[in-house]
XYZ file of C-alpha atoms in Angstrom:
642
model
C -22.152 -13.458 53.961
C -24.464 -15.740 51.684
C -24.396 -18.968 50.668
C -23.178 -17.954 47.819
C -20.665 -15.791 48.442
C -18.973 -18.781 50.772
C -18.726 -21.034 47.967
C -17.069 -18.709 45.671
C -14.582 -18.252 48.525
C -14.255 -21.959 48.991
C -13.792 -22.527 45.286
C -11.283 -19.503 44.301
C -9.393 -19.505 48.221
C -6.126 -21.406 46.849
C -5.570 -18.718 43.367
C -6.248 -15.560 45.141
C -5.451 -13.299 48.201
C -8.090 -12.383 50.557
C -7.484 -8.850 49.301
C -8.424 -10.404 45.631
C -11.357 -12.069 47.030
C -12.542 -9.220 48.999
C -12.617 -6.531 46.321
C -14.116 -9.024 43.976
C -17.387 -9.432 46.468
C -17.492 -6.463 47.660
C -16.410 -7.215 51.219
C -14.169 -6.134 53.944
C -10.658 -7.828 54.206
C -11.180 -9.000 57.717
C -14.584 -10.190 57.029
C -13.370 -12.483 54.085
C -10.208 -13.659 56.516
C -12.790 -14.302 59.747
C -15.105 -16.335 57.135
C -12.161 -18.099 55.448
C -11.240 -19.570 58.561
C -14.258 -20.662 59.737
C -14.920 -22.783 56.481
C -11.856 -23.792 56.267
C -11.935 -25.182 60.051
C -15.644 -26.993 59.199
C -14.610 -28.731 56.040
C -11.499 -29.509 57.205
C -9.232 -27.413 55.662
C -6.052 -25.987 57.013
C -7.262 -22.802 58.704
C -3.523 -21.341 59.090
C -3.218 -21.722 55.119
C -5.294 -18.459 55.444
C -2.364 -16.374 56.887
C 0.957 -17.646 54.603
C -0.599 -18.395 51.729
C -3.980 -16.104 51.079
C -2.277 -13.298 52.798
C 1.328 -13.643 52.195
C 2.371 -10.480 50.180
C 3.682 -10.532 46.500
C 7.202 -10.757 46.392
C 10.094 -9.243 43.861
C 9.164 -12.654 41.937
C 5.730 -11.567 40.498
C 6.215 -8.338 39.576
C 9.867 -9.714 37.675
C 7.691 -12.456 35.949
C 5.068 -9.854 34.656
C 7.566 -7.469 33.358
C 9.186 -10.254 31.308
C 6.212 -11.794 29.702
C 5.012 -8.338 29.481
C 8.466 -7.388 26.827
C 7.837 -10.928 25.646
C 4.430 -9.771 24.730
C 6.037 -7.100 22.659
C 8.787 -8.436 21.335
C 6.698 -11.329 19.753
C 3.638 -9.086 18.492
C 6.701 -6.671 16.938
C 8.015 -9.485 15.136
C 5.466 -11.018 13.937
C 4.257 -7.566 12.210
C 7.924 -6.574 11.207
C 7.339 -7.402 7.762
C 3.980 -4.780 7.160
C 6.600 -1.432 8.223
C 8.203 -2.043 4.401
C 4.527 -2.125 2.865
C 3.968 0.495 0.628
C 0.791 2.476 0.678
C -2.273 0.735 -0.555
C -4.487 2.184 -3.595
C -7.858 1.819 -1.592
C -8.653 4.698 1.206
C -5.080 5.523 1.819
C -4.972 8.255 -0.904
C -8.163 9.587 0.600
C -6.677 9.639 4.307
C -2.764 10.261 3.507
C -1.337 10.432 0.374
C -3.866 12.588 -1.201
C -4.902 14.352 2.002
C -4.493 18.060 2.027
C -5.574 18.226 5.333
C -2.906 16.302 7.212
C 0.135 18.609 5.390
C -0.037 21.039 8.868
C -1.705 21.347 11.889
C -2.465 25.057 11.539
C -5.427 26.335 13.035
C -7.478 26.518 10.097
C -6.603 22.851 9.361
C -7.658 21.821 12.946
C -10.785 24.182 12.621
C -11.763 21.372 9.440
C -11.016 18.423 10.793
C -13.262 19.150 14.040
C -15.989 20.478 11.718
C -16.508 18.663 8.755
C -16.695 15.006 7.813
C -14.202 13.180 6.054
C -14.975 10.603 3.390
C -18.740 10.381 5.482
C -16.923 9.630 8.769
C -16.131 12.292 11.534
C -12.660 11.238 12.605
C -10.651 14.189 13.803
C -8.441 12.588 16.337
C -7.479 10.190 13.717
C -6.556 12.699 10.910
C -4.536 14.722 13.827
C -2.266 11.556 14.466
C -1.710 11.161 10.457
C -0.777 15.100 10.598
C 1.858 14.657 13.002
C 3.033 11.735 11.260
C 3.175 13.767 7.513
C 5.325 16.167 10.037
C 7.555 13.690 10.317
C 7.723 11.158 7.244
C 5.889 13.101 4.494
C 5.042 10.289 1.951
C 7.453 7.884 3.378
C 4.616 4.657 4.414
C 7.573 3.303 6.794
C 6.513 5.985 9.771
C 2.776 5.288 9.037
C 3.219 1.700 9.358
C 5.232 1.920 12.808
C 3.052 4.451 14.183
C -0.055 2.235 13.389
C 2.235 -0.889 14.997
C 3.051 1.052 18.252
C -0.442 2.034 19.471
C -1.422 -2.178 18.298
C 2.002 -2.902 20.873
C 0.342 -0.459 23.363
C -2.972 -1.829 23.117
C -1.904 -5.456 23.203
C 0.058 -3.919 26.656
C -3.180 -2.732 27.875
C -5.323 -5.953 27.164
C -2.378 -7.849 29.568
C -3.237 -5.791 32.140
C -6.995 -5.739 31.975
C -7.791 -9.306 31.084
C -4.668 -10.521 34.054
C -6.063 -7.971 36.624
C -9.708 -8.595 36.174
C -9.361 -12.539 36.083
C -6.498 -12.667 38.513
C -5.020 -15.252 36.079
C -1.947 -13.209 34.455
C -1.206 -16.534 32.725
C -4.542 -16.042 30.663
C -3.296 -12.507 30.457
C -0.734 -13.314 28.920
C -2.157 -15.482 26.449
C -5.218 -13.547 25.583
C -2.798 -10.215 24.792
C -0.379 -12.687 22.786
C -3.534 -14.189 20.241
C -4.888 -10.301 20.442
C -1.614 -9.520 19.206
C -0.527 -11.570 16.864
C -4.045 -13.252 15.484
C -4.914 -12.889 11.275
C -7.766 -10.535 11.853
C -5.651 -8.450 13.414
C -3.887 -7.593 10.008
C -5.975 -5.072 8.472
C -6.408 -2.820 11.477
C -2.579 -2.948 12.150
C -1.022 -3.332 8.380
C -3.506 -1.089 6.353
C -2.758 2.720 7.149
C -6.615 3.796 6.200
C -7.368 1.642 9.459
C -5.577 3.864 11.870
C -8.553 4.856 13.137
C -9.527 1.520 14.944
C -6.371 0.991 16.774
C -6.341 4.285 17.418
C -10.302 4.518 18.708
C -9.327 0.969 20.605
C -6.469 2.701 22.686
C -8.326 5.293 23.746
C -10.942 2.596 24.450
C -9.284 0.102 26.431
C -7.586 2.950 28.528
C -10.704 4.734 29.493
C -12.261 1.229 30.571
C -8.918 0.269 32.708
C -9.068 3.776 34.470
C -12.802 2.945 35.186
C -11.853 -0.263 36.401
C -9.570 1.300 38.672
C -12.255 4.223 39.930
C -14.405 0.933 41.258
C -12.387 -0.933 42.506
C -10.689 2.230 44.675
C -13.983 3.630 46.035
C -15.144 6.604 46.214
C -12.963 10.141 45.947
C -11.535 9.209 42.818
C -12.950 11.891 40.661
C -9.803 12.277 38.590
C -9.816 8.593 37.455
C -13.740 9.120 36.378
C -13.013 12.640 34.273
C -9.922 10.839 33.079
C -12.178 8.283 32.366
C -14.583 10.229 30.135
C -12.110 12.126 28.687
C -10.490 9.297 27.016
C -14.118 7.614 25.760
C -14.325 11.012 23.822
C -10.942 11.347 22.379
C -11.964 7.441 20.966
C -15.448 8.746 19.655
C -13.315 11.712 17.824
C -11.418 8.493 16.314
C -13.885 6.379 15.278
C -17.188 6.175 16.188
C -17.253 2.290 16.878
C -16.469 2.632 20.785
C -20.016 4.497 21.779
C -21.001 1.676 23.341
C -18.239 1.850 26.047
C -21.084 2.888 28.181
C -22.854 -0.677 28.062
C -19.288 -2.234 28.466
C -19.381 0.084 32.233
C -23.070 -1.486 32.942
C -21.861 -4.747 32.155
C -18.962 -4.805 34.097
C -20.647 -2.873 37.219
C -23.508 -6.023 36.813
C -20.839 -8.890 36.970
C -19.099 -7.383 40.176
C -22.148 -5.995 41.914
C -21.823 -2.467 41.691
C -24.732 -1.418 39.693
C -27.769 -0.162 41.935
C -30.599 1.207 40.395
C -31.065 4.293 43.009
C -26.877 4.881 41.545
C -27.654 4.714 37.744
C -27.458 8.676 37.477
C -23.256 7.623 37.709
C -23.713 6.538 33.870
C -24.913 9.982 32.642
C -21.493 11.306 31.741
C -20.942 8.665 29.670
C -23.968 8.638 28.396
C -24.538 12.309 27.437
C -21.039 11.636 25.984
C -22.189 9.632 23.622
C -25.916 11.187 22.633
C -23.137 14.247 22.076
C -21.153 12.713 19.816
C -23.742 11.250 18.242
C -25.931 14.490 17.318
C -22.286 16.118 16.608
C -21.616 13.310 14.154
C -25.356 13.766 12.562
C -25.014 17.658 12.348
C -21.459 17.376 10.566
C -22.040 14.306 8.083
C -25.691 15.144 7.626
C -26.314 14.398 3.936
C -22.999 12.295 3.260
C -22.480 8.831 2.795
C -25.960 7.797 3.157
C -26.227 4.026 3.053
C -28.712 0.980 2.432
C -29.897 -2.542 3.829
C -28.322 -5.705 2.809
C -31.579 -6.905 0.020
C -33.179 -3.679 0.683
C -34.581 -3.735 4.125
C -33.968 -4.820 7.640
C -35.074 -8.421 7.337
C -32.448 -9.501 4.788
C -29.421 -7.573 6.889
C -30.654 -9.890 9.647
C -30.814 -12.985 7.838
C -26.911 -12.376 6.504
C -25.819 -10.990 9.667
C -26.363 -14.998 11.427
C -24.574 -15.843 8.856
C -21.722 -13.702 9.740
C -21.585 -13.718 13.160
C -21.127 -17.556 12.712
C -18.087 -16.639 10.092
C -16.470 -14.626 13.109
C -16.406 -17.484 14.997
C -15.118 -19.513 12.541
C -12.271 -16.798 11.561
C -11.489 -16.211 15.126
C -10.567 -20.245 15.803
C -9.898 -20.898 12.394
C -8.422 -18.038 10.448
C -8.648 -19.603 6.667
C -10.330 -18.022 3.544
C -9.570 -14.494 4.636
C -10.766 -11.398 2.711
C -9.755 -7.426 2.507
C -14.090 -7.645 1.319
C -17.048 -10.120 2.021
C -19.837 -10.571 -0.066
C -23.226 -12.182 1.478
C -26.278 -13.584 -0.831
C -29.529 -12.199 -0.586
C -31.200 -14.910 2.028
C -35.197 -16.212 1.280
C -35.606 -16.734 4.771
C -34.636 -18.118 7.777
C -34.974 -21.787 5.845
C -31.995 -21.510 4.035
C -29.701 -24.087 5.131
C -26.864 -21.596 6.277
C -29.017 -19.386 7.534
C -30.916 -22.089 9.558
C -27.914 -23.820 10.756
C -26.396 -20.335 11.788
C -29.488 -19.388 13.718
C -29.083 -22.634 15.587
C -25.098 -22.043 16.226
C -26.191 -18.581 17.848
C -28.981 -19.827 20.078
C -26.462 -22.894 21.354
C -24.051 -19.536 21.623
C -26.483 -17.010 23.522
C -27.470 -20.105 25.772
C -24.205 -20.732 26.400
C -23.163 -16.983 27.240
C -26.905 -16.753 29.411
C -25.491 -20.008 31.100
C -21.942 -18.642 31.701
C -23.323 -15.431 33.033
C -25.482 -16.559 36.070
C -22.459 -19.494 36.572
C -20.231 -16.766 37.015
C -20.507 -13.540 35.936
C -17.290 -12.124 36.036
C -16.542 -14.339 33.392
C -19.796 -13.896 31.641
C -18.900 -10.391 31.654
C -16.192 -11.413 29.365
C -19.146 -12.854 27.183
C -20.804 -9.994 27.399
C -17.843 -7.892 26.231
C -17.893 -10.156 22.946
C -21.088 -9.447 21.749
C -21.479 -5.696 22.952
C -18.639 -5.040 20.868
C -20.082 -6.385 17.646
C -23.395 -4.398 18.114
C -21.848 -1.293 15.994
C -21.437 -3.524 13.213
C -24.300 -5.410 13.100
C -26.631 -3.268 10.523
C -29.179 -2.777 12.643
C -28.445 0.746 11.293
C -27.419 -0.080 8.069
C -23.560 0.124 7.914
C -21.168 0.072 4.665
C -20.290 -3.334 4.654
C -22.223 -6.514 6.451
C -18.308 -8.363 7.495
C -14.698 -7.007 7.632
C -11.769 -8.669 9.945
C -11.111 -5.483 11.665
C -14.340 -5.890 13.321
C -13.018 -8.447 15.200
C -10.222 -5.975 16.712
C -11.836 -5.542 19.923
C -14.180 -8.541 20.611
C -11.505 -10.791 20.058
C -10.639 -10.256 23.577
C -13.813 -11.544 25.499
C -13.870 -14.437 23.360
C -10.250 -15.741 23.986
C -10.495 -14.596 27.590
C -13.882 -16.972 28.319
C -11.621 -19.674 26.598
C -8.595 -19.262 27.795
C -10.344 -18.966 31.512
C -12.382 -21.963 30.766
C -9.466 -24.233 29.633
C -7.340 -23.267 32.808
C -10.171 -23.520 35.159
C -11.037 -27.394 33.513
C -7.315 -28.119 32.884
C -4.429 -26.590 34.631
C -2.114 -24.246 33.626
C 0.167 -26.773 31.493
C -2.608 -27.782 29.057
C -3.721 -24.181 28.380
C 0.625 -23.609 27.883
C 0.395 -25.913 25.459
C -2.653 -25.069 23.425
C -0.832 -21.750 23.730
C 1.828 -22.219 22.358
C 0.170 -24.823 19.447
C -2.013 -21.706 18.805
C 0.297 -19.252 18.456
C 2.770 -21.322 15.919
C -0.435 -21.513 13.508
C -1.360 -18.508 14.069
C 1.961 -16.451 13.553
C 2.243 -18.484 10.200
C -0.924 -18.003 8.715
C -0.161 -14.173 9.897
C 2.797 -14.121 8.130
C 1.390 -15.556 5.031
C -1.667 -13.209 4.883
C 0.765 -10.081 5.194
C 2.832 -11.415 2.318
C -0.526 -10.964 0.300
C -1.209 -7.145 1.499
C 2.491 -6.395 0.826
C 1.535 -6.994 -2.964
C -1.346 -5.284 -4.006
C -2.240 -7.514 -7.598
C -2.275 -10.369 -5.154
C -4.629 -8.946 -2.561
C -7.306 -7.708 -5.364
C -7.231 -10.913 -7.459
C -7.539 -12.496 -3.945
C -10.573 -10.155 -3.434
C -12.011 -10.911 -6.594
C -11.898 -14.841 -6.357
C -13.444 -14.476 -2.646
C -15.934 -12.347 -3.930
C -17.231 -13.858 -6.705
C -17.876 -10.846 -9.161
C -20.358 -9.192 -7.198
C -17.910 -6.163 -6.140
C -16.618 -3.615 -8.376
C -13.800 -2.254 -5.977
C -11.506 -5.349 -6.988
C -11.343 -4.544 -10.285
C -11.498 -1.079 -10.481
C -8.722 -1.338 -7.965
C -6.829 -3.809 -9.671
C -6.649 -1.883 -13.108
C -5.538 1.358 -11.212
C -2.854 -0.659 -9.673
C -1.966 -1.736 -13.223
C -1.993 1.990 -14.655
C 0.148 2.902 -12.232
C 2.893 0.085 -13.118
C 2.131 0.865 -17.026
C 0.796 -2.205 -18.241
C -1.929 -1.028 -19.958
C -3.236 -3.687 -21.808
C -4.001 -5.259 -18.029
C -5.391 -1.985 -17.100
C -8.151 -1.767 -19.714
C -8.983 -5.573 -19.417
C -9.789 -5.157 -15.592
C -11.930 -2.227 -16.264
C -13.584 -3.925 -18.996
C -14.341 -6.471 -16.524
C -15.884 -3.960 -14.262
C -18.096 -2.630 -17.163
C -19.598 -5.297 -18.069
C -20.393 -6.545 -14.494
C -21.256 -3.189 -13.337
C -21.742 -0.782 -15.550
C -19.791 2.272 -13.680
C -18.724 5.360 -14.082
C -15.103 4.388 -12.611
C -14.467 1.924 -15.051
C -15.126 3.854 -17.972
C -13.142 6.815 -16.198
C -10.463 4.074 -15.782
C -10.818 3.052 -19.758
C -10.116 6.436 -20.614
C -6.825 7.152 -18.242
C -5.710 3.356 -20.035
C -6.025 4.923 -23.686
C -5.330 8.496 -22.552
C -1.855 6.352 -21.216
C -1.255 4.810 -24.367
C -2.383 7.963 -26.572
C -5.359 6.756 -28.074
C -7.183 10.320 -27.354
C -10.554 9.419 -29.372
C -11.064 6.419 -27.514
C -10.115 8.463 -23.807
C -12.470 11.164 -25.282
C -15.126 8.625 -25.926
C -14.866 6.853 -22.488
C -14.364 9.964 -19.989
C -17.684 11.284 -21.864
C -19.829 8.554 -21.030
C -18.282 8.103 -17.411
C -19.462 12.130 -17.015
C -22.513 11.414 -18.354
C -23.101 8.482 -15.802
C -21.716 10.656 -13.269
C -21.614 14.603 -14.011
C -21.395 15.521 -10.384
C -18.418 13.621 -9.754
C -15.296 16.558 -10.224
C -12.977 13.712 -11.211
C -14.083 12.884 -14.436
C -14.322 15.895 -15.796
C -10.729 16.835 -14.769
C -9.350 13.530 -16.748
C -11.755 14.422 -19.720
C -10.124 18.313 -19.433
C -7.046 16.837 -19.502
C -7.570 14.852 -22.817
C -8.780 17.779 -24.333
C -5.799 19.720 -23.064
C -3.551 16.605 -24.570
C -5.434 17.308 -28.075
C -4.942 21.181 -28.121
C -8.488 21.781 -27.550
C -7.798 24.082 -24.589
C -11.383 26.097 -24.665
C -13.102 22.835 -24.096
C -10.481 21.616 -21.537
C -10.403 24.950 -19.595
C -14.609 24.646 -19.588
C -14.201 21.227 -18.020
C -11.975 21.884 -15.449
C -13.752 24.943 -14.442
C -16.487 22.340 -13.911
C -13.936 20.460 -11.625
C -13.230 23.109 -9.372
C -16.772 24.202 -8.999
C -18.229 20.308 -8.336
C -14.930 19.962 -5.442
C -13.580 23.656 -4.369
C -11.987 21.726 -1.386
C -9.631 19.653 -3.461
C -6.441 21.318 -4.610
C -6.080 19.032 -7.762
C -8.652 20.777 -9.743
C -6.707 24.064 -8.948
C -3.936 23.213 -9.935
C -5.003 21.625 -13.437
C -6.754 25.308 -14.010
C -3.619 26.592 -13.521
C -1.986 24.312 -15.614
C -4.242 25.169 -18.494
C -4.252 28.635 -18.572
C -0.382 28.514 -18.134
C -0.681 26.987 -21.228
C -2.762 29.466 -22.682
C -0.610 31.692 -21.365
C -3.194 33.952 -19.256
C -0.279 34.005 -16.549
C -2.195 36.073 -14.130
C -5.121 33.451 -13.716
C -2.355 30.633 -13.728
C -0.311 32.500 -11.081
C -3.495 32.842 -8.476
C -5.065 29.432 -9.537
C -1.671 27.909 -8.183
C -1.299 30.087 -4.995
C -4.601 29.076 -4.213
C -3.958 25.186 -4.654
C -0.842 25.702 -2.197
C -2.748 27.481 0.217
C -4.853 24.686 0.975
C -1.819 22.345 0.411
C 1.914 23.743 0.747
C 3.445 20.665 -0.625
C 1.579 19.587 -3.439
C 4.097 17.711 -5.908
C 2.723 19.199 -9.182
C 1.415 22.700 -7.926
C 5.088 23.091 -6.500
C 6.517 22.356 -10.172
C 3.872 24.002 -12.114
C 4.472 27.218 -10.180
C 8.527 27.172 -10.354
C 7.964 26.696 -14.133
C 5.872 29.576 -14.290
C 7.920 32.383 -12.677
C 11.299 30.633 -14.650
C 9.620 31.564 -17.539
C 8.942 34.936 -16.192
C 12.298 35.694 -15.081
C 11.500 35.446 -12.073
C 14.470 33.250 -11.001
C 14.399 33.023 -7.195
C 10.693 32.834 -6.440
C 10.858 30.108 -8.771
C 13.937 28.635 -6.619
C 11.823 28.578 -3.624
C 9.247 26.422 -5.172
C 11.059 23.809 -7.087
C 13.840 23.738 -3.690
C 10.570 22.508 -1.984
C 9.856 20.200 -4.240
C 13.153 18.114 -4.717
C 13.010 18.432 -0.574
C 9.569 16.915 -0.149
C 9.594 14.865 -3.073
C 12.701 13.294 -4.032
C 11.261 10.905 -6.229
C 9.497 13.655 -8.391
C 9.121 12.655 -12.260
C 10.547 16.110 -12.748
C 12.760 16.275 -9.739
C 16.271 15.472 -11.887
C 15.048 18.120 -14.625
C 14.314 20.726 -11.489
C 18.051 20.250 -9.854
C 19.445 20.431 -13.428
C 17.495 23.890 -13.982
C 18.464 25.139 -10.489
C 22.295 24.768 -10.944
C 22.421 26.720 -14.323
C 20.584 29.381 -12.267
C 23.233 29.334 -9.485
């Protein structure tokens, strides 16, 4: 046994077991016991301490106190987030992942076969759209189930980070706090609150899991194959979730450095995970090849880098300080390195990567910690440039090693009182300020005039976002002075798409006309726009030119039922029934509960006669969708029938 080795026994003898202190240097129980007694005996210790205390087994107590402030765990994190279940959709990405999501209506084989082969809005997330299909299965359009689903697996995940931060430190008081700030903190908000985001949680559970089983596979020795495949097996269900957790393997080389496990002549162990990820990866390249290609911050590399110091030194500040929050962040272009915040944020992250460096060779299981921190960030740090340079749900995962090094730290210099009390001091601000921010996502005008104050007018998503929130409530006038905003800022096809739904709304058709012809001609491969100028066409009788524009539609997005169904809407009107007929069986074949294409059809065959096809449709439609503009009308139709 080294000299150093006998001082980490002599430092950490009074906290731990020798069965603790063996496994964490690698040594035999009876060695660490023998050696134990022998220092304890020269410095003048009490050498039988070794026996009642170090060795005395856990009683009924422990396990009792970890179940308790395990539920407590729960039941605080549960509260806290009660409020974001009655949160209605939002307008931004939810549409695109749920409410406007073919896919997710079954989880028939063909469905499946799509998920796992094409992207989705640029990302490859199958996993994730699975877990929203067996939630439509469940609550249809009702946000509620999507909400507690999204709240469970952050509850199961918080229940995870207990047990991996108390098991790896030993100190299940620091545990306990580190899972309670993971839980309950800000930033936490828009991975937990914001349906869209299901995909972090859900990537971070299959994360955390896979890292605890690998935990376990060390620290049991060898013959534990099952706990290693289990291992893998979970890192790539979370790459099929979100493609964040690839560096999982680093995490493993980390962690195997810090406990003295990693041997070069042993580093063949990390191929699985490895070749995991280079998998994913190419799969990822091959399926989203072409999509969502993205830019530098200022054009190139060296301005990303400039804005990320900036940023990372914002994560810091959100993470003790959770003020000024954002749903976006927008970063200047930097000079150089002689701005004053980037100059004072280069300096904060040297002090920081000192500090860590320091930390690590102190101790490096709680460098590893540290380490865990800033491995995290790396997928988010445009090296590879990434859609946006800051978000809070960044912070999901590398929240942990932060709090842990602190929490560690204060208990270590401190006591466990102290580090109660900042605890509990931390966790009353916190939970406010939590409970304050959620009040803003529960109303969407707030959160985009928010977005647009923290953003300064250099984002068009507030107010494009912002006047479809305000067409949707039918207050026009609101509508069209948003997107006039984003014209003049911008000069985008979605607000002059959004000035012609405003008039279209208020029946000003030369003035829709007018707008959703320049927003085609400033985006004519974009299948929206020229449904919504088909559609003011169809409003003004013109049905040739309508028909010709939503033929366009369908052609530009053949995978999107909508532009289906309005073909089959306009030739029901000009009453070529056959074309109407298969133009709506083909928009429910790709989605069997489609609110319009369920009424369109009904309408059709009632007008043919054809009473009880017609039943079968609209009987569908008052099922699935209650709340149907036409539902009342449909019920009314169905009992004359009957």
């Amino acid at each position: 046994m080294n000299k150093q080795q006998r001082e980490y026994l002599l430092k950490y003898y009074k906290t731990r077991s020798v069965k603790q202190l063996a496994e964490e240097l690698n040594l035999g129980k009876k060695e660490v016991q023998r050696e134990l007694r022998q220092l304890l005996a020269r410095t003048g210790g009490p050498a039988e301490a070794v026996n009642p205390v170090q060795e005395k087994k856990q009683g009924p107590a422990k396990p009792v106190f970890k179940w308790a402030a395990l539920i407590l765990l729960l039941i605080i994190t549960s509260a806290v987030f009660y409020q974001g279940l009655s949160h209605p959709f939002l307008n931004w990405d939810d549409p695109h992942y749920v409410t406007e999501n073919p896919l997710i209506r079954t989880l028939a084989p063909e469905r499946l076969k799509v998920m796992f082969t094409r992207p989705h809005f640029s990302l490859y997330i199958p996993f994730t759209l699975i877990s929203y299909a067996f939630d439509y299965q469940l609550w249809h359009f009702n946000a509620f189930g999507y909400h507690l689903t999204s709240l469970i697996i952050h509850l199961l995940n918080a229940a995870l980070v207990f047990g991996l931060v108390g098991y790896l430190t030993g100190e299940w008081a620091v545990g306990f706090g580190v899972a309670l700030l993971f839980g309950i903190h800000p930033v936490q908000i828009e991975s937990v609150v914001w349906v869209a985001e299901r995909k972090n949680v859900l990537s971070s559970l299959f994360f955390l899991s896979a890292f605890f089983l690998y935990v376990l596979f060390r620290n049991r020795g060898k013959g534990e194959k099952l706990l290693l495949i289990s291992c893998i097996a979970l890192f790539l269900a979370g790459c099929f979730s979100k493609p964040n957790i690839v560096v999982l393997p680093l995490i493993l080389a980390a962690y195997d450095l810090s406990r003295g496990y990693f041997k070069k002549e042993k580093a063949a162990q990390y191929l699985p995970f490895i070749a995991g990820a280079v998998f994913f990866a190419a799969v990822t390249y091959l399926i989203t090849k072409g999509e969502g290609k993205m830019n530098y911050h200022g054009g190139s590399l060296g301005p990303t880098l400039l804005a990320m110091m900036v940023v990372m030194m914002k994560y810091l500040q959100l993470l003790v300080f959770p003020l000024k929050q954002s749903l976006l962040y927008e970063f200047p272009v930097y000079p150089s390195i002689a701005h004053p915040h980037v100059g004072a944020s280069f300096l904060g992250l040297i002090l920081l990567f000192c500090g860590a460096c320091w930390l690590w060779f102190k101790d490096k299981k709680l460098g590893f910690w540290a380490a865990w921190y800033f491995i995290l960030l790396l997928p988010v740090m445009n090296l590879v440039p990434f859609p946006s340079l800051m978000n809070d749900r960044y912070l999901y995962l590398p929240l942990i090693g932060f709090f842990t090094v602190l929490f560690t730290l204060l208990r270590r210099a401190a006591g466990l009182m102290p580090m109660v009390i900042v605890l509990v001091a931390s966790v009353s601000g916190l939970t406010l300020l939590n409970v304050k921010r959620q009040d803003v996502w529960a109303h969407q005008e707030r959160l985009w005039l928010e977005t647009q104050a923290m953003t300064q007018e250099k984002h068009q998503s507030p107010y494009v976002n912002l006047g479809m929130y305000y067409l949707r409530e039918k207050q026009f006038d609101k509508a069209i002075e948003q997107f006039e905003k984003a014209k003049s800022m911008f000069d985008i096809a979605k607000a002059y798409d959004g000035l012609g739904i405003a008039y279209f709304q208020k029946g000003d058709l030369e003035k829709a006309i007018a707008n959703f012809k320049l927003a085609v001609a400033k985006a004519p491969k974009e299948a929206g726009v020229h449904s919504n100028l088909a559609m003011a066409y169809e409003k003004k009788k013109d049905f040739e030119s309508a028909l010709e524009e939503f033929k366009q539609a369908a052609l530009l997005d053949a995978g999107d039922p909508t532009f289906q169904n309005n073909l089959g809407s306009i030739y029901m009107k000009m009453e070529r029934n056959q074309e109407a007929e298969a133009a709506f069986r083909q928009t429910l074949n790709a989605d069997p509960d489609f609110a319009d294409a369920l009424f369109n059809m009904g309408l059709l065959l009632s007008n043919q006669d054809r009473f009880k096809e017609a039943e079968k449709y609209w009987s569908r439609l008052v099922a699935i969708h209650p709340n149907h503009p036409k539902a009342a009308e449909v019920k009314s139709q169905m009992k004359d029938w009957n």
